[in-house]
Coordinates of C-alpha atoms and ligand atoms in Angstrom, one line a residue:
M1 CA 32.0 16.8 -6.0
K2 CA 30.5 13.8 -4.3
V3 CA 27.2 14.8 -2.9
M4 CA 25.1 12.5 -0.7
T5 CA 21.4 13.5 -0.1
V6 CA 19.8 11.9 3.0
F7 CA 16.1 11.9 3.5
G8 CA 13.4 9.7 4.9
T9 CA 9.8 11.1 5.1
R10 CA 7.3 12.0 2.5
P11 CA 7.8 15.8 2.6
E12 CA 11.6 15.6 2.5
A13 CA 11.3 13.2 -0.5
I14 CA 9.0 15.6 -2.4
K15 CA 11.3 18.6 -1.7
M16 CA 14.6 16.8 -2.4
A17 CA 13.4 15.0 -5.6
P18 CA 13.9 18.0 -7.9
L19 CA 17.4 18.6 -6.3
V20 CA 18.4 14.9 -6.8
K21 CA 17.2 15.2 -10.4
A22 CA 19.2 18.4 -11.0
L23 CA 22.3 16.9 -9.3
K24 CA 22.2 13.8 -11.5
K25 CA 21.9 15.8 -14.7
D26 CA 25.1 17.9 -13.9
P27 CA 28.4 16.0 -14.6
Y28 CA 30.1 18.2 -12.0
F29 CA 28.5 16.1 -9.3
E30 CA 28.6 12.5 -8.3
T31 CA 25.2 11.9 -6.7
I32 CA 24.5 9.4 -4.0
V33 CA 21.0 9.0 -2.5
C34 CA 20.6 7.5 0.9
V35 CA 17.1 7.1 2.3
T36 CA 16.5 6.4 6.0
A37 CA 12.9 5.2 5.2
Q38 CA 11.6 6.9 8.4
H39 CA 8.5 6.5 6.3
R40 CA 8.2 3.4 4.2
E41 CA 5.1 3.5 2.1
M42 CA 4.7 7.3 1.9
L43 CA 8.4 7.6 0.9
D44 CA 8.2 4.9 -1.7
Q45 CA 5.2 6.6 -3.3
V46 CA 7.4 9.7 -3.9
L47 CA 10.5 7.7 -5.1
D48 CA 8.3 5.9 -7.6
L49 CA 6.7 9.1 -8.9
F50 CA 10.1 10.8 -9.4
N51 CA 11.9 7.7 -10.5
I52 CA 14.6 7.9 -7.8
K53 CA 16.4 4.6 -7.0
P54 CA 18.3 5.0 -3.7
D55 CA 21.9 3.8 -3.4
Y56 CA 21.4 3.1 0.3
D57 CA 18.2 2.3 2.2
L58 CA 18.4 2.2 6.0
N59 CA 14.8 0.9 6.3
V60 CA 14.4 2.2 9.8
M61 CA 10.6 2.6 10.0
K62 CA 8.9 0.7 12.8
K63 CA 5.2 0.8 13.9
G64 CA 4.9 3.2 16.8
Q65 CA 8.5 4.4 16.5
T66 CA 9.7 6.9 19.1
L67 CA 11.9 9.8 18.4
S68 CA 14.8 8.1 20.2
M69 CA 14.4 5.0 18.0
I70 CA 14.5 7.0 14.8
T71 CA 17.5 9.0 16.0
S72 CA 19.6 6.1 17.1
D73 CA 18.7 3.9 14.1
V74 CA 19.6 6.6 11.6
I75 CA 22.9 7.5 13.3
E76 CA 23.9 3.8 13.5
G77 CA 22.8 3.1 10.0
L78 CA 24.6 6.1 8.6
D79 CA 27.9 5.1 10.2
K80 CA 28.4 2.3 7.8
V81 CA 27.1 4.2 4.8
L82 CA 29.3 7.3 5.4
N83 CA 32.4 5.1 6.0
E84 CA 31.8 3.4 2.7
A85 CA 30.6 6.2 0.4
K86 CA 32.9 9.0 1.8
P87 CA 30.9 11.9 0.3
D88 CA 32.3 15.5 0.1
I89 CA 29.1 16.9 1.5
V90 CA 25.9 15.5 3.0
L91 CA 22.6 17.4 2.2
V92 CA 19.7 17.1 4.5
H93 CA 16.3 18.8 4.4
G94 CA 14.1 20.7 6.8
D95 CA 13.2 19.6 10.3
T96 CA 12.5 15.9 10.6
T97 CA 14.3 13.6 13.0
T98 CA 16.0 12.0 9.9
S99 CA 17.4 15.4 9.0
F100 CA 18.8 16.1 12.5
A101 CA 20.2 12.6 13.0
A102 CA 21.8 12.6 9.5
A103 CA 23.4 16.0 10.1
L104 CA 24.8 14.8 13.5
S105 CA 26.1 11.7 11.9
A106 CA 27.8 13.6 9.1
F107 CA 29.4 15.8 11.8
Y108 CA 30.7 12.8 13.7
H109 CA 32.4 11.8 10.4
Q110 CA 33.7 15.3 9.9
I111 CA 31.8 15.6 6.6
P112 CA 30.4 19.1 5.8
V113 CA 26.6 19.5 6.0
G114 CA 24.3 21.4 3.6
H115 CA 20.9 22.3 5.0
V116 CA 18.1 22.6 2.4
E117 CA 15.1 24.7 3.7
A118 CA 17.2 26.4 6.3
G119 CA 16.3 29.1 8.8
L120 CA 12.5 28.5 9.3
R121 CA 11.7 29.3 13.0
T122 CA 8.9 29.7 15.4
F123 CA 11.4 30.1 18.3
D124 CA 9.0 27.9 20.4
K125 CA 10.8 24.8 21.5
Y126 CA 7.6 22.7 21.6
S127 CA 5.8 24.0 18.6
P128 CA 6.1 22.4 16.2
Y129 CA 7.5 19.5 18.3
P130 CA 10.1 18.2 17.7
E131 CA 10.6 20.0 14.4
E132 CA 11.6 23.4 15.8
M133 CA 14.6 21.9 17.7
N134 CA 15.4 19.6 14.9
R135 CA 15.8 22.5 12.5
Q136 CA 17.7 24.6 15.0
M137 CA 20.1 21.8 15.8
T138 CA 20.5 20.9 12.1
G139 CA 21.3 24.6 11.5
R140 CA 24.1 24.5 14.1
L141 CA 25.6 21.5 12.5
S142 CA 25.5 22.9 8.9
D143 CA 28.3 24.5 6.9
I144 CA 26.1 25.9 4.1
H145 CA 22.5 26.9 4.4
F146 CA 19.9 27.1 1.6
S147 CA 17.1 29.4 2.8
P148 CA 13.8 29.7 0.9
T149 CA 13.2 33.3 1.8
I150 CA 14.9 36.5 3.0
R151 CA 13.1 36.1 6.4
N152 CA 14.7 32.7 6.8
K153 CA 18.1 34.1 6.1
E154 CA 17.5 36.9 8.7
N155 CA 16.6 34.2 11.3
L156 CA 20.0 32.6 10.7
L157 CA 21.9 35.9 10.8
R158 CA 20.3 36.5 14.2
E159 CA 21.9 33.2 15.3
N160 CA 25.3 34.4 14.1
V161 CA 25.5 32.3 11.1
A162 CA 28.1 33.9 8.7
E163 CA 26.3 35.7 5.9
E164 CA 28.5 34.1 3.2
K165 CA 27.3 30.7 4.2
I166 CA 23.6 31.5 3.5
Y167 CA 22.1 31.4 0.1
I168 CA 18.5 32.5 -0.7
T169 CA 17.2 29.9 -3.1
G170 CA 13.4 29.7 -2.9
N171 CA 11.8 26.5 -1.8
T172 CA 12.4 23.3 -3.8
V173 CA 8.7 22.4 -3.2
I174 CA 7.8 24.9 -5.9
D175 CA 10.2 23.1 -8.3
A176 CA 8.3 19.9 -7.4
L177 CA 4.9 21.4 -7.7
L178 CA 5.6 23.0 -11.1
E179 CA 6.8 19.6 -12.4
V180 CA 3.6 17.8 -11.6
A181 CA 0.9 20.5 -11.5
N182 CA 0.4 20.7 -15.2
T183 CA 0.2 17.0 -15.8
K184 CA -3.1 15.4 -16.5
Y185 CA -4.7 13.0 -13.9
D186 CA -8.1 11.4 -14.0
F187 CA -9.7 10.4 -10.7
D188 CA -12.0 7.4 -10.6
G189 CA -14.0 5.7 -7.9
E190 CA -15.2 7.6 -4.8
L191 CA -12.9 10.5 -5.3
G192 CA -13.9 10.8 -9.0
S193 CA -17.6 11.1 -8.0
V194 CA -16.8 13.7 -5.3
L195 CA -14.7 15.8 -7.6
S196 CA -17.3 15.8 -10.3
S197 CA -20.2 16.5 -7.9
G198 CA -19.7 20.3 -8.3
K199 CA -20.0 20.7 -4.5
K200 CA -17.6 22.8 -2.5
L201 CA -14.6 20.7 -1.6
I202 CA -12.6 21.1 1.6
S203 CA -9.3 19.2 1.6
V204 CA -7.8 18.2 5.0
T205 CA -4.5 16.9 6.2
C206 CA -3.6 16.6 9.9
H207 CA -0.8 14.6 11.5
R208 CA 1.5 16.7 13.7
R209 CA 2.8 15.1 16.9
E210 CA 1.9 18.2 19.0
N211 CA -1.7 18.0 17.8
L212 CA -2.2 14.3 18.8
G213 CA -4.8 14.0 21.5
E214 CA -6.9 16.9 22.6
Y215 CA -6.1 19.3 19.8
M216 CA -6.7 16.7 17.1
A217 CA -10.0 15.9 18.7
N218 CA -10.9 19.6 18.6
I219 CA -9.9 19.9 14.9
F220 CA -11.8 16.8 13.9
Q221 CA -14.9 17.8 15.9
A222 CA -14.9 21.2 14.1
L223 CA -14.8 19.5 10.8
A224 CA -17.6 17.1 11.8
D225 CA -19.7 20.2 12.9
I226 CA -19.2 21.7 9.4
A227 CA -20.0 18.4 7.6
K228 CA -23.3 18.0 9.5
E229 CA -24.3 21.6 9.0
Y230 CA -23.3 21.9 5.3
K231 CA -24.7 19.0 3.2
D232 CA -23.5 20.8 0.1
V233 CA -19.9 20.5 1.2
E234 CA -17.6 17.5 0.7
I235 CA -14.6 17.0 2.9
V236 CA -11.7 14.9 1.6
Y237 CA -9.0 13.8 4.0
P238 CA -6.2 11.6 2.9
V239 CA -5.3 10.2 6.3
H240 CA -1.6 9.9 7.4
L241 CA -0.5 6.3 8.0
N242 CA 0.3 7.1 11.6
P243 CA -2.1 4.7 13.5
L244 CA -2.7 7.3 16.2
V245 CA -3.9 9.8 13.6
R246 CA -6.0 7.1 11.9
D247 CA -7.8 6.1 15.1
A248 CA -8.7 9.7 15.9
A249 CA -9.9 10.4 12.3
D250 CA -12.1 7.3 12.4
K251 CA -13.5 8.2 15.9
Y252 CA -14.5 11.7 15.0
L253 CA -15.1 11.7 11.3
G254 CA -15.9 8.1 10.4
G255 CA -19.5 7.4 9.2
L256 CA -20.3 10.9 8.0
D257 CA -21.7 10.8 4.4
N258 CA -19.9 13.9 3.2
V259 CA -16.5 13.1 4.8
H260 CA -14.2 10.9 2.8
L261 CA -11.3 9.4 4.8
I262 CA -9.0 8.0 2.1
E263 CA -5.5 6.6 1.9
P264 CA -2.6 9.0 1.4
L265 CA -2.5 10.1 -2.2
T266 CA 0.6 10.1 -4.4
Y267 CA 1.9 13.6 -4.9
Q268 CA 0.5 14.1 -8.4
P269 CA -3.2 13.4 -7.5
F270 CA -2.7 15.2 -4.3
T271 CA -1.8 18.4 -6.1
K272 CA -4.9 17.8 -8.3
L273 CA -7.0 17.5 -5.2
L274 CA -5.6 20.8 -3.9
Q275 CA -6.4 22.5 -7.3
A276 CA -10.0 21.2 -7.1
S277 CA -10.5 22.4 -3.5
Y278 CA -12.5 25.4 -2.4
L279 CA -10.3 25.6 0.7
V280 CA -7.7 23.7 2.6
V281 CA -7.5 22.9 6.3
T282 CA -4.1 21.5 7.4
D283 CA -1.4 21.3 10.0
S284 CA 1.2 20.4 7.3
G285 CA 4.2 22.5 6.6
G286 CA 4.5 21.8 2.8
I287 CA 0.9 22.5 2.1
Q288 CA 1.2 26.0 3.5
E289 CA 3.6 26.6 0.7
E290 CA 1.8 24.8 -2.1
A291 CA -1.8 25.9 -1.6
P292 CA -1.0 29.6 -1.8
A293 CA 0.8 29.0 -5.1
L294 CA -2.4 27.5 -6.4
G295 CA -4.6 30.3 -5.1
K296 CA -6.3 28.2 -2.4
P297 CA -7.2 29.7 1.0
V298 CA -5.5 27.7 3.8
L299 CA -6.6 27.5 7.4
V300 CA -3.7 26.3 9.5
V301 CA -4.7 24.2 12.5
R302 CA -1.7 24.9 14.7
K303 CA -0.8 27.3 17.3
E304 CA 2.1 28.8 15.4
T305 CA 3.6 28.8 12.0
E306 CA 7.2 29.1 10.8
R307 CA 5.9 30.2 7.4
P308 CA 4.5 33.7 8.1
E309 CA 5.1 34.9 4.5
A310 CA 1.9 33.5 3.2
V311 CA 0.0 34.7 6.3
E312 CA 1.2 38.2 5.5
A313 CA 0.2 37.8 1.9
G314 CA -3.3 36.9 3.1
T315 CA -3.8 33.4 1.7
V316 CA -3.0 31.6 4.9
K317 CA -4.8 32.1 8.2
L318 CA -3.6 30.7 11.5
S319 CA -6.8 29.1 12.8
G320 CA -5.5 27.6 16.0
V321 CA -6.5 24.4 17.6
E322 CA -9.8 25.2 19.3
R323 CA -13.0 23.7 17.9
K324 CA -15.1 26.9 17.9
N325 CA -12.4 29.0 16.2
I326 CA -11.8 26.5 13.5
Y327 CA -15.5 26.0 12.9
N328 CA -16.0 29.8 12.7
D329 CA -13.1 30.3 10.3
I330 CA -14.4 27.5 7.9
K331 CA -17.9 28.9 8.2
D332 CA -16.8 32.4 7.3
L333 CA -15.0 31.2 4.2
L334 CA -18.1 29.1 3.1
D335 CA -20.7 31.8 3.8
N336 CA -18.9 35.1 3.2
K337 CA -17.7 35.6 -0.4
Q338 CA -15.8 38.8 0.6
S339 CA -13.7 36.8 3.1
Y340 CA -13.2 34.1 0.6
D341 CA -12.1 36.4 -2.2
K342 CA -9.7 38.2 0.1
M343 CA -7.8 34.9 0.7
A344 CA -8.1 33.2 -2.7
N345 CA -5.2 34.9 -4.3
A346 CA -2.4 33.0 -6.0
V347 CA 0.7 34.2 -4.2
N348 CA 4.0 32.6 -4.1
P349 CA 6.5 33.9 -1.6
Y350 CA 8.3 30.5 -1.7
G351 CA 10.1 30.6 -5.0
D352 CA 9.9 30.4 -8.8
G353 CA 10.7 26.8 -9.4
K354 CA 14.5 27.4 -9.7
A355 CA 15.6 26.6 -6.2
S356 CA 17.5 23.4 -7.2
E357 CA 19.4 25.3 -9.8
R358 CA 20.5 27.9 -7.3
I359 CA 21.5 25.2 -4.8
L360 CA 23.7 23.6 -7.4
K361 CA 25.4 26.9 -8.2
A362 CA 26.0 27.5 -4.4
L363 CA 27.4 24.0 -4.0
K364 CA 30.0 24.6 -6.8
E365 CA 31.1 27.8 -5.1
F366 CA 31.4 25.9 -1.8
S367 CA 33.5 23.2 -3.4
I368 CA 35.8 25.6 -5.1
G369 CA 36.1 27.7 -1.9
K370 CA 37.3 24.8 0.2
Ligands
UD1_1 C1 7.2 12.8 10.5 C2 8.1 14.1 10.9 C3 7.3 15.3 10.6 C4 6.7 15.4 9.2 C5 5.9 14.1 9.0 C6 5.5 14.1 7.5 C7 9.7 13.8 12.7 C8 9.9 13.9 14.1 N1 8.4 14.0 12.3 O1 6.1 12.8 11.4 O2 8.2 16.4 10.8 O3 5.8 16.5 9.1 O4 6.7 12.9 9.2 O5 4.5 13.2 7.3 O6 10.6 13.5 12.0 N2 3.8 5.2 9.0 C9 3.6 4.1 8.2 N3 4.0 4.3 6.9 C10 4.5 5.4 6.4 C11 4.7 6.5 7.2 C12 4.3 6.4 8.6 O7 3.1 3.1 8.6 O8 4.9 5.4 5.2 C13 3.3 5.1 10.5 C14 4.3 4.2 11.3 O9 3.6 3.4 12.2 C15 5.1 5.2 12.0 C16 4.1 6.3 12.2 O10 3.3 6.4 11.1 O11 5.6 4.7 13.2 C17 4.7 7.7 12.5 O12 5.7 8.1 11.6 P1 6.7 9.2 12.0 O13 7.7 9.5 10.9 O14 7.4 8.8 13.3 O15 5.7 10.4 12.1 P2 5.9 11.9 12.7 O16 7.1 12.0 13.6 O17 4.6 12.2 13.3
UDP2 N1 0.9 15.1 0.2 C1 0.8 14.0 -0.6 N2 -0.3 13.2 -0.4 C2 -1.1 13.3 0.6 C3 -1.0 14.4 1.5 C4 0.1 15.2 1.3 O1 1.6 13.9 -1.6 O2 -2.1 12.5 0.7 C5 2.1 16.0 0.1 C6 1.8 17.5 0.1 O3 1.5 18.0 -1.2 C7 3.1 18.1 0.6 C8 3.6 17.0 1.5 O4 2.9 15.8 1.2 O5 4.0 18.3 -0.4 C9 3.4 17.4 2.9 O6 3.7 16.3 3.7 P1 3.2 16.1 5.2 O7 2.0 16.9 5.4 O8 3.2 14.7 5.5 O9 4.5 16.8 6.0 P2 4.9 18.3 6.4 O10 4.9 19.1 5.2 O11 3.9 18.7 7.5 O12 6.2 18.1 7.0

């Protein structure tokens, strides 16, 4: 079975890497990797770490790229690649514009689509934006769906996806996390001193398009309030390479002694940073899955989440996008041991590290059933 995986951003690469590795190991599959490079540097960091050498690289990233630019460049680029490679199935991941455009392109070529991380929903068109519609549209275009959880499967059933096309696999992010989490990594420089200071560490990531502007200002101001009030707390924020995010981070958080704005970390040290953290403040999707597995409380700075499983398990709290609420939630976790202990439980609703294995098994069934 000729399987082409298509991905382009950091999170897709992290979550597709274990699957690519598993596909390559199994002689049943011929594996072709096509990257769109919607992200350049942040994608390459992951490709290097997992030692993946793409067969095709569309190299679409541009500074200040719009959603239309990414969509049209990916569709146009994939035309040539799909004509040449003629895969039996194209696998895409999650909810990025790369995923949606690649699924659409495969459909234009009448090639079946497999959706990894299928069925996550907020049912709010603009939150997260454009990811909610990207994943809904990718779902419509897909012939086989790999859902991390039962709830994700139920979302798809409600959209009349045939039950036999949905497989509950767990999330491949746990496969990736387990691969790197137990490796050794020594920090040096600024981060090395922060981590060995013994102070409480708050890790932060923030990049979502719908948070750009007023909400991001609120989030950063809340963090600045905390940094000024708590001199015994260190805040570490590996800042996304999006220039709009970097400008806002510099504006509100630059120049504070105990706030460390650093470059994006490769995946291995980033997981070590999570492990060393007291708590995590983030608008990321993947980190809502990783931090609970590591027993770290997560405050999600978004209006909604498509990952309610960890909220229900108690380790993730939806903190919203208002300065006061975020400030209060961080303060409560810093000051109130009971609140902290209630959230700091290692729970893992997202899988057991065997998601890739299950996806391979499902792909074999799919290929025989055709
Ligand atoms: C995209 C995804 C989002 C995902 C996020 C992960 C869409 C619509 N959005 O965010 O779902 O959560 O990636 O990080 O698909 N840049 C670089 N180098 C890089 C990466 C980015 O310079 O390696 C800069 C470029 O100037 C680029 C900008 O960041 O134009 C924004 O990148 P983009 O992929 O468009 O970001 P988002 O859409 O916000
Ligand atoms: N991550 C990383 N280095 C960093 C920040 C995040 O490797 O400096 C990882 C993180 O562990 C998670 C993924 O990147 O697996 C999340 O990516 P991002 O927040 O960019 O996207 P999202 O998950 O929101 O789509």
